[in-house]
Short mmCIF file of C-alpha atoms in Angstrom, two decimals:
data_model
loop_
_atom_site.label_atom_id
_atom_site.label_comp_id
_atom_site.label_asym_id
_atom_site.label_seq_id
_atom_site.Cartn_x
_atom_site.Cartn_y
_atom_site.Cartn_z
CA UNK A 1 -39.66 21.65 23.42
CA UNK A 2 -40.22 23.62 20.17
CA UNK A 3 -41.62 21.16 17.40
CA UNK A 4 -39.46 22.63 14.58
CA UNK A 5 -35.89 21.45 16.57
CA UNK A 6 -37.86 18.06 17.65
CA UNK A 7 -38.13 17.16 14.23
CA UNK A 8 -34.93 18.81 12.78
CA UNK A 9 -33.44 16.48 15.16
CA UNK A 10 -35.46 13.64 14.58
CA UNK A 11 -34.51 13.98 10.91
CA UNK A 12 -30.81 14.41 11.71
CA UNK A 13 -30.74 11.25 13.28
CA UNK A 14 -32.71 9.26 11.10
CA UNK A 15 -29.59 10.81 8.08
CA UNK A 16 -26.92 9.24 10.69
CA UNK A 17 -28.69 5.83 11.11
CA UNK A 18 -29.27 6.10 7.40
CA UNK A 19 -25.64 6.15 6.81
CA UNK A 20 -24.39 4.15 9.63
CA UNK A 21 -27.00 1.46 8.01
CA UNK A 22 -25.49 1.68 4.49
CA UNK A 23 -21.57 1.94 5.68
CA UNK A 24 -22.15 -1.19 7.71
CA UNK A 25 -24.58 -2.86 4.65
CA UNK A 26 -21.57 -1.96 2.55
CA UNK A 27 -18.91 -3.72 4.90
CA UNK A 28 -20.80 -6.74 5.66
CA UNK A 29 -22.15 -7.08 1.59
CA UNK A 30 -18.29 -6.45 0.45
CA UNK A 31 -17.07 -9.51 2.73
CA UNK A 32 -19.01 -11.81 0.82
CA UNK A 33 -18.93 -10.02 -2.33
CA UNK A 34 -15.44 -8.79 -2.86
CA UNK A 35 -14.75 -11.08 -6.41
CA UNK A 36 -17.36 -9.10 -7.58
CA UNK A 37 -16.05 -5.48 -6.47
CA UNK A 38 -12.69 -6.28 -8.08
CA UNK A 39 -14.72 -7.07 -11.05
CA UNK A 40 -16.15 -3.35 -11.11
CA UNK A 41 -13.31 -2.07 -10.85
CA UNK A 42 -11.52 -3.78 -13.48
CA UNK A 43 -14.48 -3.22 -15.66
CA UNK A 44 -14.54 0.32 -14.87
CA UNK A 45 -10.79 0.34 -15.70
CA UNK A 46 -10.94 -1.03 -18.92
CA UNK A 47 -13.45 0.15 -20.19
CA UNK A 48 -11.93 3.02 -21.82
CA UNK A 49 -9.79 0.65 -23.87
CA UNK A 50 -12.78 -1.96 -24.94
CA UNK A 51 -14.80 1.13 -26.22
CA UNK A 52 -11.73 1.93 -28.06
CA UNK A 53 -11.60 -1.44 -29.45
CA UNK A 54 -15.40 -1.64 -30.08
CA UNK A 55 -15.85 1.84 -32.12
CA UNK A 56 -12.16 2.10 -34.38
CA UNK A 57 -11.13 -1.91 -34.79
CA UNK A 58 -15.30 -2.51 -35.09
CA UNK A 59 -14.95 -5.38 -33.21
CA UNK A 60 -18.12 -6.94 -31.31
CA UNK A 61 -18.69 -5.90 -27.74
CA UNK A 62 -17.49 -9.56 -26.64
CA UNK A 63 -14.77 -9.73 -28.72
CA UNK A 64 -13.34 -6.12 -27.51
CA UNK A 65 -13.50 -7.36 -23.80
CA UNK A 66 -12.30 -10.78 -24.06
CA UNK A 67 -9.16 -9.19 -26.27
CA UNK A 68 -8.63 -7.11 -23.63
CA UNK A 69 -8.25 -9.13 -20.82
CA UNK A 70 -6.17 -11.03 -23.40
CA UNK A 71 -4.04 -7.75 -23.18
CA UNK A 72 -4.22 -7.21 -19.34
CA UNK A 73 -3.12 -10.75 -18.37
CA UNK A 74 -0.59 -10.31 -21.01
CA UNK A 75 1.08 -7.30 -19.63
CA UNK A 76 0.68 -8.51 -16.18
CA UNK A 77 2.34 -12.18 -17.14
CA UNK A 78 5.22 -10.12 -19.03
CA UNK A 79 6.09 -7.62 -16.23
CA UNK A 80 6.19 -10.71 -13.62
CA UNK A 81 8.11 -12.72 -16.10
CA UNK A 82 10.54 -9.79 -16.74
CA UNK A 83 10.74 -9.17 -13.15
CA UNK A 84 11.37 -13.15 -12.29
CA UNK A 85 14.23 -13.21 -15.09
CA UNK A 86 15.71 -10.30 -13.39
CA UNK A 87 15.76 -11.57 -9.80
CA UNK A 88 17.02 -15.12 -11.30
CA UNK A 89 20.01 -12.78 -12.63
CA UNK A 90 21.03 -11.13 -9.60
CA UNK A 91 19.87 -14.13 -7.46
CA UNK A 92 22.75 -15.69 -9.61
CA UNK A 93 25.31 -13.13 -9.27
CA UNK A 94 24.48 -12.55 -5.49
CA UNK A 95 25.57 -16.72 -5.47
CA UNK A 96 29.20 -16.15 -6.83
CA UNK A 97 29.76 -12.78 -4.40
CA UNK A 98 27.73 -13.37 -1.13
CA UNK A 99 30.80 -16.10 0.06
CA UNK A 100 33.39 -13.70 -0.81
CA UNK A 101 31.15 -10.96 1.47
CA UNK A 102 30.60 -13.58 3.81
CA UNK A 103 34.21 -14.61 4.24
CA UNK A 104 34.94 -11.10 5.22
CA UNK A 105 32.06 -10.43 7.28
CA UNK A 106 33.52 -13.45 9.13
CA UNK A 107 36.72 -11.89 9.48
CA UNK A 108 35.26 -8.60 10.74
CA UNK A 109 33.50 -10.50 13.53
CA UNK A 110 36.33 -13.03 14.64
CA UNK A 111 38.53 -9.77 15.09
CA UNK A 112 35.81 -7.63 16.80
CA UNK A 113 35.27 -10.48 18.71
CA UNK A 114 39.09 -10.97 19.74
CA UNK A 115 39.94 -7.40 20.36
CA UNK A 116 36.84 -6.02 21.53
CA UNK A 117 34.46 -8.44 23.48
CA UNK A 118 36.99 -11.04 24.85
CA UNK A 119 38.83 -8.25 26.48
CA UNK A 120 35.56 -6.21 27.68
CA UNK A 121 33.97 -9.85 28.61
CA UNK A 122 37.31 -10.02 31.06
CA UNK A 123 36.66 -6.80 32.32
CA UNK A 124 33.16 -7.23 33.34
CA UNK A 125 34.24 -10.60 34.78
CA UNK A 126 36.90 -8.82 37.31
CA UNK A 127 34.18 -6.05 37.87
CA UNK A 128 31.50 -9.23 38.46
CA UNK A 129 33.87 -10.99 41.11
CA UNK A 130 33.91 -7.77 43.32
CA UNK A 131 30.50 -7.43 44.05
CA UNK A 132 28.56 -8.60 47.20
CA UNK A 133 26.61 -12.38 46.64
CA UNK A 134 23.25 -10.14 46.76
CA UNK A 135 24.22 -7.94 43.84
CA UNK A 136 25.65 -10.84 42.05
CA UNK A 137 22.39 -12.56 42.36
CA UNK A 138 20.57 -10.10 40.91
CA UNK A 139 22.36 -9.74 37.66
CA UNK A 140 21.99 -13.58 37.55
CA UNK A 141 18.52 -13.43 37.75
CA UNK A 142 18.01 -10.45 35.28
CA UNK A 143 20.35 -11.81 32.66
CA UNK A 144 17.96 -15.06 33.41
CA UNK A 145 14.69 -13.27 32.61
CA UNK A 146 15.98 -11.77 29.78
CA UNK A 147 16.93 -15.01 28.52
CA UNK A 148 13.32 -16.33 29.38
CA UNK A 149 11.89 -13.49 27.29
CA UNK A 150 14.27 -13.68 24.11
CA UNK A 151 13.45 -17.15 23.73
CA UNK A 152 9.93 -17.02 24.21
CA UNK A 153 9.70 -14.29 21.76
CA UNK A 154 11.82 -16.11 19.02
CA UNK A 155 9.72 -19.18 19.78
CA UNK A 156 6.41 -17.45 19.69
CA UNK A 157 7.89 -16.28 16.41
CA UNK A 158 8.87 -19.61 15.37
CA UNK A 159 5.90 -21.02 16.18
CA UNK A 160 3.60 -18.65 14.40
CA UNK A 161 5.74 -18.28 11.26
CA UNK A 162 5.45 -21.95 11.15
CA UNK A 163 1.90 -22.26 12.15
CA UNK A 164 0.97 -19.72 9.57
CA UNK A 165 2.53 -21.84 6.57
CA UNK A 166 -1.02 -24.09 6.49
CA UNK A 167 -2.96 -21.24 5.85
CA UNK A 168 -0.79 -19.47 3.23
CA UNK A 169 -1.39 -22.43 1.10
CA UNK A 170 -4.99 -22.79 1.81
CA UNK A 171 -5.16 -18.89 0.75
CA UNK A 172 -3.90 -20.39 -2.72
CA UNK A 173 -6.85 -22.08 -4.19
CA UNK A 174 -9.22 -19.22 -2.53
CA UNK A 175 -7.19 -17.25 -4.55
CA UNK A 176 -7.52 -18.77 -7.64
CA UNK A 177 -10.86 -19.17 -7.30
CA UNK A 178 -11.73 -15.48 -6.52
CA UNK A 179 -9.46 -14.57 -10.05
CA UNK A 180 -11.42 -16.98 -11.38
CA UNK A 181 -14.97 -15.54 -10.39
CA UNK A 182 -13.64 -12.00 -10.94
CA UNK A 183 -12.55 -12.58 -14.20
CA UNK A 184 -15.60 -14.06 -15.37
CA UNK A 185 -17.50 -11.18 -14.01
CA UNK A 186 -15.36 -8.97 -15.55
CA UNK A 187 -15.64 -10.03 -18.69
CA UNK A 188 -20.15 -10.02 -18.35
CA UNK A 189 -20.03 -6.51 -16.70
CA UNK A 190 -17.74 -4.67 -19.40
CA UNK A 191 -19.73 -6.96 -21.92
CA UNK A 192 -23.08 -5.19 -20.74
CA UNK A 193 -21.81 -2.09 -19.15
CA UNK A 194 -23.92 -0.18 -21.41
CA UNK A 195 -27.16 -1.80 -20.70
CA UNK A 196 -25.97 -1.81 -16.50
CA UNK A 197 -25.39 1.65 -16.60
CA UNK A 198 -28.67 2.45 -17.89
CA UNK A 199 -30.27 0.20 -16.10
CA UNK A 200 -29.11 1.60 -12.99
CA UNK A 201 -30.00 5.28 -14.04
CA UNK A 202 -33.74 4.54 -14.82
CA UNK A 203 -33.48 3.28 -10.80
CA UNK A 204 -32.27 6.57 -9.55
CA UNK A 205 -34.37 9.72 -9.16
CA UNK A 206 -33.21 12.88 -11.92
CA UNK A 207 -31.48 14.87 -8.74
CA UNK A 208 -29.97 11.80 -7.61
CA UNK A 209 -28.61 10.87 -11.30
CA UNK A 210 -27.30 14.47 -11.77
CA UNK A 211 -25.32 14.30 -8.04
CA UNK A 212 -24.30 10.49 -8.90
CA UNK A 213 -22.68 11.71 -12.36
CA UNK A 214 -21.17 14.49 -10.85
CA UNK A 215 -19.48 12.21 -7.93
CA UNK A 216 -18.59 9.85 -10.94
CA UNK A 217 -16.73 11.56 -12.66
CA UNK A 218 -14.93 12.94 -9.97
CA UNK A 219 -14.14 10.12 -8.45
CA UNK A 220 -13.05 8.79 -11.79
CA UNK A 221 -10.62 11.38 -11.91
CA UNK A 222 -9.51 10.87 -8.51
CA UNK A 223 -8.91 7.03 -9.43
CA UNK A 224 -7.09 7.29 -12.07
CA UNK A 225 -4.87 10.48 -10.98
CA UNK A 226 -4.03 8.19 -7.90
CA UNK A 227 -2.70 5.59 -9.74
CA UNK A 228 -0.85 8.19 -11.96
CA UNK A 229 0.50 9.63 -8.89
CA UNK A 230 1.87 6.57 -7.60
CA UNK A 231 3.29 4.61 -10.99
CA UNK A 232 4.86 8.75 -10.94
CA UNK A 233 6.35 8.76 -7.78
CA UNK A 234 7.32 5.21 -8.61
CA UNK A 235 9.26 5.52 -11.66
CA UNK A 236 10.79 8.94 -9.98
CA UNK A 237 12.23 6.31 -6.92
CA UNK A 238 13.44 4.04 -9.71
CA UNK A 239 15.15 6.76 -11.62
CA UNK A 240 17.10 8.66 -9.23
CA UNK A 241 18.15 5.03 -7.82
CA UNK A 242 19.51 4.05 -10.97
CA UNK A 243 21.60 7.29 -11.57
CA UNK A 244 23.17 7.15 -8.28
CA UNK A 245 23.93 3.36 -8.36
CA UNK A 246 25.52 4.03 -11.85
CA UNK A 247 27.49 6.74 -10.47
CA UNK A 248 28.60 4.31 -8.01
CA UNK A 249 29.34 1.96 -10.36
CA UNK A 250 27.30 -0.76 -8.71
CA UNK A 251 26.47 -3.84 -10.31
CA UNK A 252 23.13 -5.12 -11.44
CA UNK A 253 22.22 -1.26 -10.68
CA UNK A 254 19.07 -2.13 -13.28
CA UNK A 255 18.01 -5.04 -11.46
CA UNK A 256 18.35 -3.19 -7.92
CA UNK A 257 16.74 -0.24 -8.86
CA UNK A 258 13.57 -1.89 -10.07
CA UNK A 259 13.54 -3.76 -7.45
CA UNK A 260 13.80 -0.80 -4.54
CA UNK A 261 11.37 1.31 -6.76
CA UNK A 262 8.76 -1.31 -6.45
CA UNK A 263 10.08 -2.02 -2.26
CA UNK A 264 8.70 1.67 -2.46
CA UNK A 265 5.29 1.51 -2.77
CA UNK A 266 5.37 -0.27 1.40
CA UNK A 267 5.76 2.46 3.87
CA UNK A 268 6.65 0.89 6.62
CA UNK A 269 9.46 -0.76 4.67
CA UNK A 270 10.19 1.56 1.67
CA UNK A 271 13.36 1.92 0.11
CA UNK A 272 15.16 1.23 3.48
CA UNK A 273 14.73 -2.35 3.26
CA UNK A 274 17.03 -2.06 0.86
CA UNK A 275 19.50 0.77 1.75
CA UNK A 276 20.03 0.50 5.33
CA UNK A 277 21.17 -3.16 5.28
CA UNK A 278 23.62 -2.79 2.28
CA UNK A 279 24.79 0.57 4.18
CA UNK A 280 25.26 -1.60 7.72
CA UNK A 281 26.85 -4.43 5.17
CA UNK A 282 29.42 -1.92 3.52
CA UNK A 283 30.21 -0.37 5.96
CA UNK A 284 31.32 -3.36 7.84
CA UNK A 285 32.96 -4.53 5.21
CA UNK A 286 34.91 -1.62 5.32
CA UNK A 287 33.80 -0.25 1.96
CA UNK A 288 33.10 3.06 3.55
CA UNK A 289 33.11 4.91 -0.15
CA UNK A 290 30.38 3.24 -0.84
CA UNK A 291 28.67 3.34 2.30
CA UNK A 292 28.49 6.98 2.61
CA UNK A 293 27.05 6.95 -1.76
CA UNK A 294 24.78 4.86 -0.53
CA UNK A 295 23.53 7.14 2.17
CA UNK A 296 23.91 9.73 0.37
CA UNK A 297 21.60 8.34 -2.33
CA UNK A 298 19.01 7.08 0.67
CA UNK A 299 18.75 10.35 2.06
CA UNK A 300 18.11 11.71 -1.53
CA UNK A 301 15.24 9.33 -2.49
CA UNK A 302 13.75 10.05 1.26
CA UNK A 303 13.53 13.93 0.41
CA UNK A 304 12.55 12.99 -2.73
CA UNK A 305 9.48 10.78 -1.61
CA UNK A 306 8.68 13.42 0.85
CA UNK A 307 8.70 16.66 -1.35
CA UNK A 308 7.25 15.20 -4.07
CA UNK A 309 4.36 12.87 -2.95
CA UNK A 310 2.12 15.54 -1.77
CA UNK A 311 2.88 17.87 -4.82
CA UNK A 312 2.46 15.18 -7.41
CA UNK A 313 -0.80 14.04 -5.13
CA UNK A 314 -2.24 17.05 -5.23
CA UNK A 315 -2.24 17.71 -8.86
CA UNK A 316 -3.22 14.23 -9.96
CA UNK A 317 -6.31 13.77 -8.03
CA UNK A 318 -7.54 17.79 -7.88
CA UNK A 319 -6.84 18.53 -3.65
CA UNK A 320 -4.75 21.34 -2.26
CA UNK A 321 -1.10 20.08 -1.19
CA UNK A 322 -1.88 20.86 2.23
CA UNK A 323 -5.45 18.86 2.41
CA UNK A 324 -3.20 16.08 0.45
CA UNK A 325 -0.36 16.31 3.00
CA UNK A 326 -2.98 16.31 5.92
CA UNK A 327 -4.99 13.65 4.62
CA UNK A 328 -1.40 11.28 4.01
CA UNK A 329 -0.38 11.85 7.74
CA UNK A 330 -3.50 11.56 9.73
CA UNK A 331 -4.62 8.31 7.68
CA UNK A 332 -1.49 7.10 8.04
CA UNK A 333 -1.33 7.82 12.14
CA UNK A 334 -4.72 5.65 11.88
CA UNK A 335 -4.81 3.35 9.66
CA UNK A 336 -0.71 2.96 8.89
CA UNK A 337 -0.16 1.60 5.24
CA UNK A 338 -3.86 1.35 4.24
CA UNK A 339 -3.84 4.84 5.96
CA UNK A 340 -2.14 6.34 2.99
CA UNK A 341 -4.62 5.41 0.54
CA UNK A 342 -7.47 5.71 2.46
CA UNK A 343 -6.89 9.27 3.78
CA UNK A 344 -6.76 10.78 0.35
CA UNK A 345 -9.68 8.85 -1.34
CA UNK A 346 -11.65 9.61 1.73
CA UNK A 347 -11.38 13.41 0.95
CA UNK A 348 -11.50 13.38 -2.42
CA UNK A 349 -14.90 11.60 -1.52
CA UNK A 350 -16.06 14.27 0.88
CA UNK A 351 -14.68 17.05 -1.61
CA UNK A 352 -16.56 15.21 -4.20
CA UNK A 353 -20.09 15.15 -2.20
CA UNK A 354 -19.58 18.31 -1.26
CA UNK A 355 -19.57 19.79 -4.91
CA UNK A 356 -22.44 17.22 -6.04
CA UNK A 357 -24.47 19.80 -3.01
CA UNK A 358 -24.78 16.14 -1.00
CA UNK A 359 -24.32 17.73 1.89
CA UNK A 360 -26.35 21.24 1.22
CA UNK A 361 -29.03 18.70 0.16
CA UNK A 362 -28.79 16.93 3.67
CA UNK A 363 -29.17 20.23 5.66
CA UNK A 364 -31.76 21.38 3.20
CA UNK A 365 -33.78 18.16 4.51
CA UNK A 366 -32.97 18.45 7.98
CA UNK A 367 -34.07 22.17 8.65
CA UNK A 368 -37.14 21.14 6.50
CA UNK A 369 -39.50 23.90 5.43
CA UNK A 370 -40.04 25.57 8.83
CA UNK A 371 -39.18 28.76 8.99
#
């Protein structure tokens, strides 16, 4: 074999054991570590907003972080407050209407029931009757097994909902104690992020510094047009909601449209957690007015969602609409909700190498200087 392939290859692989090394380094390192990686990222966050604090209010580094987190938790204890005080609200008027709904619901089924099944149940029963005793027994046993596997599925259900309540609340002070840890690490990494950074630059090689401050500050961007993307699409959900609910003339049309605006952000639930069960409901309930507003307004906020996410993706974290829109579905298809998130960071990343010349750097190595 021809040295110069033996060793292009040899180098090749010793790039992908490289990386598989450090992607599996990373994954094992982050399990033990994550209180930590939350506090980067908060750190990295806020930073803009202590080094405003530090330069114009001339406050001490210290000060400027612990004020703040002051801030953050703040916000964050307001929004859940305001959010809480709403639900209480509606929580109270659902109280006074959900008997009247229920009374009729009720109704609905006692005269579906009396018109519709009794009747059909006599039919089937006459139908039943005139079988032979070998056809008879297998409907019996089917309808058996069916039963068998209904309620071994609700009591698997049952059982694990129930099981699972032990470790919800033993997730509680593991919780606390990770906000705890992060917090505190927060507030020493933002209070010496100067002295870290530099640090860490004087431990990287000049090429690798100029790459790593190119893939910075494009992933910086990418971060923070992400999160612009999505409080966007977001507050887009929540608007349109709110005009069509006060068209409709809904009540608590404040309350519900927060509420389905932040139902949003899950894909696999979205905004039809909210829409296709109060559609079902209204309909029923022979409100078909506002049935079909509803759906009207659901099939509006889909389209919506759909048109807009790529677009509004696209231009917040710098990729073409159809990379975004390729990136959304195939992370999705493989990863589902984490999917969505993943599949665009992941090629903002590659984009993001590829511009620092990573990769040109890579192949540069591998062909080596044979010629």
């Amino acid at each position: 074999m021809n040295l110069k392939y033996l060793y292009r290859t040899l180098r090749f692989l010793l790039v992908i054991g490289v990386v598989v090394l450090a992607f599996l380094s990373l994954y094992y390192l982050s399990k033990i570590t994550y209180p930590f990686i939350i506090a980067i990222a908060i750190a990295f966050m806020i930073n803009p907003v202590v080094n405003f604090f530090e330069k114009k209010a001339k406050m001490p580094r210290a000060l400027a972080v612990i004020v703040t987190l002051i801030l953050l938790i703040a916000v964050f204890a307001g929004l859940v407050t305001l959010l809480v005080a709403e639900i209480v609200s509606g929580a109270n008027y659902l109280a006074k209407v959900v008997p009247q709904h229920l009374d009729t619901l009720i109704d609905y089924l006692e005269n579906l029931f009396t018109a519709q099944i009794i009747p059909l149940y006599n039919q089937l029963t006459s139908v039943f009757k005139q079988l032979g005793t070998g056809q008879q027994d297998t409907i019996i046993t089917n309808i058996q097994n069916v039963g068998k596997t209904i309620g071994t599925t609700v009591g698997n259900f049952i059982k694990n909902l129930f099981g699972n309540i032990p470790t919800i609340f033993s997730w509680i002070p593991n919780a606390a104690t990770v906000l705890i840890f992060s917090l505190l690490a927060t507030f020493f990494i933002s209070k010496d992020w100067q002295r870290l950074t530099a640090a860490g630059g004087r431990l990287l090689p000049n090429k690798a510094k100029k790459s790593g401050k190119t893939i910075f500050i494009d992933l910086k961007k990418a971060l923070f047009g992400f999160i612009k993307a999505q409080l966007t699409l977001i507050s887009l959900t929540t608007v349109i909601i709110l005009i069509g609910l006060l068209i409709l003339r809904v009540d608590y049309a404040i309350t519900i449209a927060l509420l389905t605006g932040i139902v949003d952000i899950l894909p696999y639930l979205g905004t039809g957690a909210v829409f296709v069960p109060w559609i079902i409901y209204e309909a029923i309930g022979g409100d078909m007015g506002l049935a079909i507003g509803l759906g009207i307004l659901y099939i509006v906020v889909l389209v919506q969602r759909q048109v807009m996410e790529p677009k509004i993706l696209s231009s917040s974290i710098g990729l073409d609409p159809l990379a975004t829109l390729v990136a959304l579905f195939v992370g999705f298809k493989l990863l589902g909700f984490l999917g969505l998130v993943i599949g665009p960071v992941t090629v903002v990343i590659i984009n993001t190498l590829y511009r620092a010349n990573v990769f040109h750097d890579l192949w540069t190595y591998i062909k080596g200087n044979e010629t």
